[in-house]
mmCIF file of C-alpha atoms in Angstrom:
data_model
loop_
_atom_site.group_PDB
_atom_site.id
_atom_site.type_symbol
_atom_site.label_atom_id
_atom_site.label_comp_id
_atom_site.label_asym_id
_atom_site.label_seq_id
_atom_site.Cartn_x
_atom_site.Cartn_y
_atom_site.Cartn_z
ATOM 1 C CA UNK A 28 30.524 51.729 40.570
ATOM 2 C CA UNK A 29 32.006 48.576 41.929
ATOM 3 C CA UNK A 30 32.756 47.733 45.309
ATOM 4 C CA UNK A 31 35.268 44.893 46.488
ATOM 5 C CA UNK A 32 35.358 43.297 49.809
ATOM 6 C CA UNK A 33 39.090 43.050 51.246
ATOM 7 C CA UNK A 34 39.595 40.429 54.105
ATOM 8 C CA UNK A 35 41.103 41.997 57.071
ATOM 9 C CA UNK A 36 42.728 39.525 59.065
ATOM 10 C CA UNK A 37 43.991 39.799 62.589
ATOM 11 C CA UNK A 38 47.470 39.458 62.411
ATOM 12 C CA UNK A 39 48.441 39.699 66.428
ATOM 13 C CA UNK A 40 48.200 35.734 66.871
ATOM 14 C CA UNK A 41 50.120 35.178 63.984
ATOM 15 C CA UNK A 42 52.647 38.080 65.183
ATOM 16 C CA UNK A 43 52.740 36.739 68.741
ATOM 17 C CA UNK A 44 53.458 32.614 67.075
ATOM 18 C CA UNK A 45 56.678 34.325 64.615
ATOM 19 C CA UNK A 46 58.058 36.016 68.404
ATOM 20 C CA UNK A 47 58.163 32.704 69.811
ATOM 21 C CA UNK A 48 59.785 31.303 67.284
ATOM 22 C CA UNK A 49 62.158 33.766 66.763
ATOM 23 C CA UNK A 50 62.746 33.848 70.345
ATOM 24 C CA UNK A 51 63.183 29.934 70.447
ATOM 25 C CA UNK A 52 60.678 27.436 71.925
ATOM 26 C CA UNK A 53 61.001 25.104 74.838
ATOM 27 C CA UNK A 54 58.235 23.282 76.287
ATOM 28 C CA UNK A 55 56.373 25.313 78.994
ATOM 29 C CA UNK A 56 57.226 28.742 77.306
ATOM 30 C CA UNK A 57 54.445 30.354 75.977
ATOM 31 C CA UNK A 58 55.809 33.791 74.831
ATOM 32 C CA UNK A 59 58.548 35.558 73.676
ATOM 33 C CA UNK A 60 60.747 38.045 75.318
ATOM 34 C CA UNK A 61 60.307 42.023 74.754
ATOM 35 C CA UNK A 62 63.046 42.189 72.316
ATOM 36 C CA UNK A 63 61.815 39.417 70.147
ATOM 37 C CA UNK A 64 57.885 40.580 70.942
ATOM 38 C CA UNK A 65 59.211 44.349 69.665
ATOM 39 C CA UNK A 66 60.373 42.757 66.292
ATOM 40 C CA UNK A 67 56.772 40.267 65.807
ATOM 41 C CA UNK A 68 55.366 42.722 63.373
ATOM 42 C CA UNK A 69 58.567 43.406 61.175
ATOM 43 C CA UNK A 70 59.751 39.368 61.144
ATOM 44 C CA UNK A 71 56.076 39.223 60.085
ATOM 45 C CA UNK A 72 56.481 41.827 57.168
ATOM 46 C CA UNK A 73 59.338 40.141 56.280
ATOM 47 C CA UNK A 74 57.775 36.618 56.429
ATOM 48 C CA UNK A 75 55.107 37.881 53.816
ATOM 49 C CA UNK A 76 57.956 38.198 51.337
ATOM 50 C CA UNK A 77 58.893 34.640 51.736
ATOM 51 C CA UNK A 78 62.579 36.379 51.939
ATOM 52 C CA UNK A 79 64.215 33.561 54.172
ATOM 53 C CA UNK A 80 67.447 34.629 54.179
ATOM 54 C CA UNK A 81 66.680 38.370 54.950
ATOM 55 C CA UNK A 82 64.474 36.820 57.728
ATOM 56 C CA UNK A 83 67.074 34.786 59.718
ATOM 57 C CA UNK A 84 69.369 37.742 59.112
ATOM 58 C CA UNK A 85 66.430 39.768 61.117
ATOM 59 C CA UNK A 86 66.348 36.926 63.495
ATOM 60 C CA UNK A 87 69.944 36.992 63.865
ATOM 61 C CA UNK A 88 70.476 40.517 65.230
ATOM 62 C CA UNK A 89 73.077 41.570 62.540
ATOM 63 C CA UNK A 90 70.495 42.870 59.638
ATOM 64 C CA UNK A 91 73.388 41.105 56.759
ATOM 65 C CA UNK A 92 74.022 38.053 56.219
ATOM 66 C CA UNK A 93 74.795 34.999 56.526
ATOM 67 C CA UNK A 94 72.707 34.218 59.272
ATOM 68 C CA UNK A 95 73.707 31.160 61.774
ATOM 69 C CA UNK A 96 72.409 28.027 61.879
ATOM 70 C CA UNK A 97 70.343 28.258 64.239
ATOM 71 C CA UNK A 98 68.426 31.466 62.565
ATOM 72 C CA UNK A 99 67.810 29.884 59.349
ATOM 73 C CA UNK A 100 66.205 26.838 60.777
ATOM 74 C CA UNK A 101 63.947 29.510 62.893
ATOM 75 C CA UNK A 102 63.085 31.347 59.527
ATOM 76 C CA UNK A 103 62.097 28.661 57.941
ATOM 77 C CA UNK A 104 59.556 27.269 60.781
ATOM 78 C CA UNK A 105 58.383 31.227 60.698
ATOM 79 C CA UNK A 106 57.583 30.802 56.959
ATOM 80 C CA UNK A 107 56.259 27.891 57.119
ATOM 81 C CA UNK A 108 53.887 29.016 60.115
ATOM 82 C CA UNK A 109 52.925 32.351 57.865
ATOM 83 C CA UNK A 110 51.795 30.227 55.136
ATOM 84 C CA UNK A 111 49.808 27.736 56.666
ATOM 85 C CA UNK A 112 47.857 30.510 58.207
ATOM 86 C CA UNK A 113 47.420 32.336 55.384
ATOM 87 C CA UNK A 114 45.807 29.383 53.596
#
């Protein structure tokens, strides 16, 4: 019988970091809003995937694209922040 060791990791940082970025940062804010803090786990989920575009259409508010601006740029600093903590 084999057993394998799975690293658990705790996400809730990382979920709290994709909110604020989602939400948009300034200097001096430190978290995001409730609506953006509701969606931390799913933009996460969806950050996994590496699925940009379906992420800034998440971001967005419309669930389709195309996405503004705005969104994509947000996506991409989301995906970028998943996998460097993933690493």
């Amino acid at each position: 019988m084999s057993t394998t060791l799975t690293l658990v990791r705790d996400t809730s940082i990382l979920e709290q970091r994709v909110a604020l970025i989602a939400c948009g940062q300034r200097p001096g804010k430190t978290q995001a809003c409730v609506t953006h803090r509701s969606k931390g786990a799913a933009l996460l989920n969806i950050a996994s995937t590496g699925a940009a575009d379906a992420l800034a259409a998440a971001i967005c508010g419309t669930g389709k694209g195309p996405a503004c601006h705005d969104c994509k740029d947000k996506a991409a600093g989301i995906i970028s922040a998943y996998n460097e903590e993933i690493r």
